GROMACS .gro file of C-alpha atoms in nm:
model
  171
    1UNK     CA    1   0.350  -9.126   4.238
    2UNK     CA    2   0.720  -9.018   4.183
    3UNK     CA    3   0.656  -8.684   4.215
    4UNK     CA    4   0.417  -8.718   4.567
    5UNK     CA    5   0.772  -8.913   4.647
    6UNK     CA    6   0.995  -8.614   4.531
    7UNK     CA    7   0.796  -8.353   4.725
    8UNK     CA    8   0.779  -8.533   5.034
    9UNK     CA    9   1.158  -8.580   5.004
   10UNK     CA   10   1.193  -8.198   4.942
   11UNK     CA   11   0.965  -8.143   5.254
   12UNK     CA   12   1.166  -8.406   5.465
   13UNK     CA   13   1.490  -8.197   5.358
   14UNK     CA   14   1.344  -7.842   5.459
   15UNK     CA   15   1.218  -8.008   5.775
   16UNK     CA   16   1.570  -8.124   5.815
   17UNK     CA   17   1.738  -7.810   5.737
   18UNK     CA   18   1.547  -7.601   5.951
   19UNK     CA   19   1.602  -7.864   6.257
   20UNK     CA   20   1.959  -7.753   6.172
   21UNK     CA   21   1.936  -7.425   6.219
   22UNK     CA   22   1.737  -7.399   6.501
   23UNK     CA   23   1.987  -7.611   6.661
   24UNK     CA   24   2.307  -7.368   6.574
   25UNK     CA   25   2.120  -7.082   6.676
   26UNK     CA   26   1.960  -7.199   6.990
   27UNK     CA   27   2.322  -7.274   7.089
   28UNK     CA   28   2.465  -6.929   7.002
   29UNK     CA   29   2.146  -6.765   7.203
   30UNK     CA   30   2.291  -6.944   7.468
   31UNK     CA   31   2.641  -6.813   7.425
   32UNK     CA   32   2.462  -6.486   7.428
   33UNK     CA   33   2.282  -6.552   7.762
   34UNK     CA   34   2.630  -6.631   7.887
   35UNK     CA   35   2.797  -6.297   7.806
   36UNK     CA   36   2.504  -6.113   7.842
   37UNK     CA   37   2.562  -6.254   8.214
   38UNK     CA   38   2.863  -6.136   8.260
   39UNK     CA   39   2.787  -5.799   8.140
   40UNK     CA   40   2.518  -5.734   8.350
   41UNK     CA   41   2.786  -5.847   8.667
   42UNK     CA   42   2.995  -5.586   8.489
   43UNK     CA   43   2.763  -5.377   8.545
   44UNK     CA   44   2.734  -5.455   8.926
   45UNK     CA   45   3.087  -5.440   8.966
   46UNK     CA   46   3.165  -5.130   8.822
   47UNK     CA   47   2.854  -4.956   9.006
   48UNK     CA   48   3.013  -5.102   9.323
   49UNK     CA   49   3.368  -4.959   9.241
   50UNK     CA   50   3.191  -4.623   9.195
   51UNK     CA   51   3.052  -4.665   9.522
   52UNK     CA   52   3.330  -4.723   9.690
   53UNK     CA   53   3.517  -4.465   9.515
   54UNK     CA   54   3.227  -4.201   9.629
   55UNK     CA   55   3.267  -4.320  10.011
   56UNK     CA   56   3.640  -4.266  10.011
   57UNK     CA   57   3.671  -3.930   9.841
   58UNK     CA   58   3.903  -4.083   9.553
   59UNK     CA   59   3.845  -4.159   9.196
   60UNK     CA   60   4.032  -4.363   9.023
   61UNK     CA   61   3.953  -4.324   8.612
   62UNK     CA   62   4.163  -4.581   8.472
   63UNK     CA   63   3.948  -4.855   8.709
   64UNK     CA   64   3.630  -4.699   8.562
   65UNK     CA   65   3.767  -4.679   8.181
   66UNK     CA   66   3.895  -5.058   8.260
   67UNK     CA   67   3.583  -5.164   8.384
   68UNK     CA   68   3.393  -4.994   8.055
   69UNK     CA   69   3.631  -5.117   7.842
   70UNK     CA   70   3.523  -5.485   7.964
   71UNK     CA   71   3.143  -5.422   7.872
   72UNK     CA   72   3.200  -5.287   7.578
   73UNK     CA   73   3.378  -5.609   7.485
   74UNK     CA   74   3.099  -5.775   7.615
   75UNK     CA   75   2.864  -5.577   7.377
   76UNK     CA   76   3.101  -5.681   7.073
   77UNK     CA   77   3.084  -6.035   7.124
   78UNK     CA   78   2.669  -6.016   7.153
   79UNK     CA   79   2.682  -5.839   6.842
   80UNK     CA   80   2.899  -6.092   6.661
   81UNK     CA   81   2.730  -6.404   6.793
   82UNK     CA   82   2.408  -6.220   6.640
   83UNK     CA   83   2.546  -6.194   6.350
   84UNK     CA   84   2.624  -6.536   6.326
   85UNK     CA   85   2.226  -6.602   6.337
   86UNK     CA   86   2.169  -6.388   6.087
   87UNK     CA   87   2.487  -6.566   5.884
   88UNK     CA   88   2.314  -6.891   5.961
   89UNK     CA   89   1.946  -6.793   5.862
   90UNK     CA   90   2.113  -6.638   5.527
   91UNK     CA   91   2.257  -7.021   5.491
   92UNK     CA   92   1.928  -7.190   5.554
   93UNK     CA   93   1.737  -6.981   5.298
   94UNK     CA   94   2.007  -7.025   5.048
   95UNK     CA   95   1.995  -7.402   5.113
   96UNK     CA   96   1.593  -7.412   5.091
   97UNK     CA   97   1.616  -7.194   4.755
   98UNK     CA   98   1.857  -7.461   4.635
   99UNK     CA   99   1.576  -7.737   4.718
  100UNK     CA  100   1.318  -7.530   4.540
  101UNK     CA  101   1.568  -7.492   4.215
  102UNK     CA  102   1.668  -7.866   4.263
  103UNK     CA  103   1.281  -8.015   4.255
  104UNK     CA  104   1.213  -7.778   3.954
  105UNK     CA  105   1.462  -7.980   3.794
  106UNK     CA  106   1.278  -8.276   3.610
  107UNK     CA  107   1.542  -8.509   3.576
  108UNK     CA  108   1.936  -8.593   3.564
  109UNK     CA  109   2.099  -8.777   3.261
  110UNK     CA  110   2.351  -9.118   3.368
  111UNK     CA  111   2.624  -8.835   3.270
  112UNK     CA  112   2.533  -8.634   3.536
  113UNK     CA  113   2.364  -8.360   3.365
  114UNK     CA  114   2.034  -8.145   3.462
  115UNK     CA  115   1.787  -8.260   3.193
  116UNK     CA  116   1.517  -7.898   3.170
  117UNK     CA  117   1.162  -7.960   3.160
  118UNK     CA  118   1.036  -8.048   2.816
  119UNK     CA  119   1.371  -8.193   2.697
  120UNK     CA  120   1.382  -8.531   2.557
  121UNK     CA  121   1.762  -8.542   2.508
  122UNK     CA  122   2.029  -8.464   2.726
  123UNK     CA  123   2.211  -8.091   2.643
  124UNK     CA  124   2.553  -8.278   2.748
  125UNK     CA  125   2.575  -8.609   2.627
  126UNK     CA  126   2.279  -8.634   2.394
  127UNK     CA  127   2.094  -8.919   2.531
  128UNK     CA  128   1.726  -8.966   2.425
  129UNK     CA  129   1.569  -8.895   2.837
  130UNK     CA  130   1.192  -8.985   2.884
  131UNK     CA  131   0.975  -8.675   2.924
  132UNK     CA  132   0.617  -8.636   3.175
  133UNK     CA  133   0.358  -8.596   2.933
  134UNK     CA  134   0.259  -8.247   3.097
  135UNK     CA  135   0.623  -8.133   3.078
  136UNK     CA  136   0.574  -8.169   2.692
  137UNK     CA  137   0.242  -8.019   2.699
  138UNK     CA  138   0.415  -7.638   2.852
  139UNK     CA  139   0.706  -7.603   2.666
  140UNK     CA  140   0.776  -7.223   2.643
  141UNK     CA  141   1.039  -7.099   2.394
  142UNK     CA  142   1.208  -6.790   2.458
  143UNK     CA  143   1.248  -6.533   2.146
  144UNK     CA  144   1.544  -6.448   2.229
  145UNK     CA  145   1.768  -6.804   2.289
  146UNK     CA  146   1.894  -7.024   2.024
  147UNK     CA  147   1.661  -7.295   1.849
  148UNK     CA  148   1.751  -7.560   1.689
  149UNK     CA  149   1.649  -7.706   1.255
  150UNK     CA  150   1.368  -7.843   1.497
  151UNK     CA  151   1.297  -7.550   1.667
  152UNK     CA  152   1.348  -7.658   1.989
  153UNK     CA  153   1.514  -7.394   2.222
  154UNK     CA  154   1.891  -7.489   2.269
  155UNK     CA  155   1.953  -7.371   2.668
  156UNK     CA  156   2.311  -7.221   2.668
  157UNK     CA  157   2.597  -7.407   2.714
  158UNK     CA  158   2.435  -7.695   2.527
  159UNK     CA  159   2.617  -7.982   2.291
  160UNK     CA  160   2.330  -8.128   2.191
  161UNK     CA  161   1.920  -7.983   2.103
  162UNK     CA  162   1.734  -8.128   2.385
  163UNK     CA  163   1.441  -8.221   2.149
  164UNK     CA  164   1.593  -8.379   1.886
  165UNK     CA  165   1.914  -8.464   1.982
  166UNK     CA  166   2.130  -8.299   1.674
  167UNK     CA  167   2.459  -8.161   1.774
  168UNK     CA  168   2.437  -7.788   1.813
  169UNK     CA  169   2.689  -7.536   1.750
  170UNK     CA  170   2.783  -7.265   2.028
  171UNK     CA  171   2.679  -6.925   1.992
   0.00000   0.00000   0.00000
């Protein structure tokens, strides 16, 4: 039953996450209507001034170059407020990978630590933790970490073997 609660908590994050992000970017899209706006009356203008300029006989350069200087601005800001989306989707994902790494966490100790999967002591403070019965069932030990007497792999960093609770010494 706790884990049906966990995963609908995990889903009711993501959902909430998401709602998040949708909301930032659907306000910078409409930043980027904005300027996109004034570009394209940029646009007008300057095919106006070259109108004009044509009718009279004169050209004026620096107008034109001013004028093109202006919507090329414009183009930099749509390209920065894009990459703000992309900045913000980047964020999101992050922040959903965390959930995924958080859930896949079993349990945390009164001291604050992440208790792994399989453990039945705490790697910080040594506390005896209760364990799922499956979680004891697929215990995988690498060949390369550090066991304990017991056997148990010691995950680094680790005071204290997570399966029987003897103090461990660093590698």
């Amino acid at each position: 039953m706790v884990e049906f609660f966990d995963k609908l908590k995990e889903g009711i994050d993501k959902v909430s996450i998401k709602a998040k992000e949708t909301l930032e970017i659907t306000k910078i899209k409409g930043q980027i209507s904005k300027i996109q706006e004034q570009k394209r009356k940029a646009f007008e203008e300057l095919g106006s001034i070259v109108y004009e300029m044509i009718n009279s006989e004169t050209i004026d350069i620096d107008k034109l170059k001013e004028k093109a200087e202006a919507i090329k601005e414009f183009e930099r800001q749509i390209k920065e407020k894009e990459q703000e989306i992309l900045e913000i989707q980047a964020k999101t994902q992050q922040e959903i990978e965390g959930l995924k790494a958080e859930s896949k966490a079993t349990n945390l100790c009164e001291c604050g630590a992440i208790i792994p999967e399989g453990s039945k002591f705490c790697v910080k403070c040594g506390k005896k933790v209760e364990i799922k019965e499956e979680e004891a069932q697929t215990e995988k030990k690498p060949s390369t970490a550090q066991h304990c007497e017991c056997g148990a792999v010691i995950p680094p960093g680790a005071k204290f073997c997570v399966k029987c609770g003897r103090q461990v010494m660093p590698q």
